[in-house]
mmCIF file of C-alpha atoms in Angstrom:
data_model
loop_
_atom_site.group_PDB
_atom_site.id
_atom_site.type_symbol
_atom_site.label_atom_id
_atom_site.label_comp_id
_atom_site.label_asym_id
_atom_site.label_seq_id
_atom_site.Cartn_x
_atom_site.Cartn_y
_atom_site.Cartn_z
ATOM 1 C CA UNK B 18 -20.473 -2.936 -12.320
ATOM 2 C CA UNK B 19 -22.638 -4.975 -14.375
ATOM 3 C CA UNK B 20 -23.059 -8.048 -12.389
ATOM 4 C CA UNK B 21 -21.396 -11.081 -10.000
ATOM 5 C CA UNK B 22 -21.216 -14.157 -10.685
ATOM 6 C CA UNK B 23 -18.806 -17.095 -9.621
ATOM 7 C CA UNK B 24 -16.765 -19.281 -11.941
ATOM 8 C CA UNK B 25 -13.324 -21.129 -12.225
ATOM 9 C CA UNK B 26 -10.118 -19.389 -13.054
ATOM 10 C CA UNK B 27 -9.109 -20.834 -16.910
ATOM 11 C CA UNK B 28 -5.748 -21.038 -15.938
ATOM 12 C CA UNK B 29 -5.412 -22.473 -12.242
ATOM 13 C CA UNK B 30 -9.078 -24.424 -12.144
ATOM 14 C CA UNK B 31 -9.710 -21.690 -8.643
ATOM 15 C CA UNK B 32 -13.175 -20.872 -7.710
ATOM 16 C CA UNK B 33 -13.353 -17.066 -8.361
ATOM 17 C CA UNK B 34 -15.812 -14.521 -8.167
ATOM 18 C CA UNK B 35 -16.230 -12.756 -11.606
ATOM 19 C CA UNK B 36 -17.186 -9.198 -11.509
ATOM 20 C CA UNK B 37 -18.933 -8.056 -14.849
ATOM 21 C CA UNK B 38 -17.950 -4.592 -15.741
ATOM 22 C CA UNK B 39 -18.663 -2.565 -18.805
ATOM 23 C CA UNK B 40 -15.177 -1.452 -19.569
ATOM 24 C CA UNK B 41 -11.919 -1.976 -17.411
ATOM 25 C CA UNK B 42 -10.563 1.250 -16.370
ATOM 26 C CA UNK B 43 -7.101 1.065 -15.019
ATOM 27 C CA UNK B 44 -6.905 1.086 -10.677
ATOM 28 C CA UNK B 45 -5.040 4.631 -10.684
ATOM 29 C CA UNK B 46 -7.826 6.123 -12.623
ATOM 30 C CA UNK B 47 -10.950 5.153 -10.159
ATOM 31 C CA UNK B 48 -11.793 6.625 -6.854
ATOM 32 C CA UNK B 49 -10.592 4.175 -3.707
ATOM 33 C CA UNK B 50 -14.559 3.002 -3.378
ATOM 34 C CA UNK B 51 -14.735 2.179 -6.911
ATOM 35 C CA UNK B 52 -11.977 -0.350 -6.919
ATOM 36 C CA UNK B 53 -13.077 -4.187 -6.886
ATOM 37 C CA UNK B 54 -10.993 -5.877 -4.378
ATOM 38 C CA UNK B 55 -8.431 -8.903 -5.275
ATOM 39 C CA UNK B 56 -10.521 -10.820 -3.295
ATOM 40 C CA UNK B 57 -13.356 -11.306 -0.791
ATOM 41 C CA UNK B 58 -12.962 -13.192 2.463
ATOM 42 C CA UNK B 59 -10.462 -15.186 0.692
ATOM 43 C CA UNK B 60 -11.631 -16.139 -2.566
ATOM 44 C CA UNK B 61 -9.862 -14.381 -5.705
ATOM 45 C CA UNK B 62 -11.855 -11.887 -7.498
ATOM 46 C CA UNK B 63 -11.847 -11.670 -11.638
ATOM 47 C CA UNK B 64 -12.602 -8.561 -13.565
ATOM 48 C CA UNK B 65 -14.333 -9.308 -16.812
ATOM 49 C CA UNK B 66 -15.303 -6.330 -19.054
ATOM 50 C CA UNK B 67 -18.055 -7.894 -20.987
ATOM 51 C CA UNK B 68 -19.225 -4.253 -23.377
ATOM 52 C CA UNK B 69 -23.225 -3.142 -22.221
ATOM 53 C CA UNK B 70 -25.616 -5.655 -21.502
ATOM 54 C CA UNK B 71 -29.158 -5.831 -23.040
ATOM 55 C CA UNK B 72 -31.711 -8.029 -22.079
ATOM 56 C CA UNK B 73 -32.687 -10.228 -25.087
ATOM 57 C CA UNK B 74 -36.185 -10.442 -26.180
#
């Protein structure tokens, strides 16, 4: 994981919580504690692979 944040789904408006992730690697390939849940005490979680982040300078 890269970071959280939250945001709004594009397509249904939902609040979400984003999960920033390097790469998206499918479920059946990552151990059961590496898995990012669908959601967290009932608000949808999104997966967004954003590449590496780099502080600017």
């Amino acid at each position: 994981m890269t970071g959280v944040g939250t945001g709004r789904d594009e397509r249904t408006g939902q609040d979400v919580i984003v999960v920033f992730v390097t790469r998206k690697v499918p479920r059946d390939r990552l151990r059961d504690e590496d898995v990012v849940p669908d959601e967290l005490d009932g608000v949808p979680v999104r997966v967004l692979a954003i590449g590496e982040a780099r502080a600017q300078e």
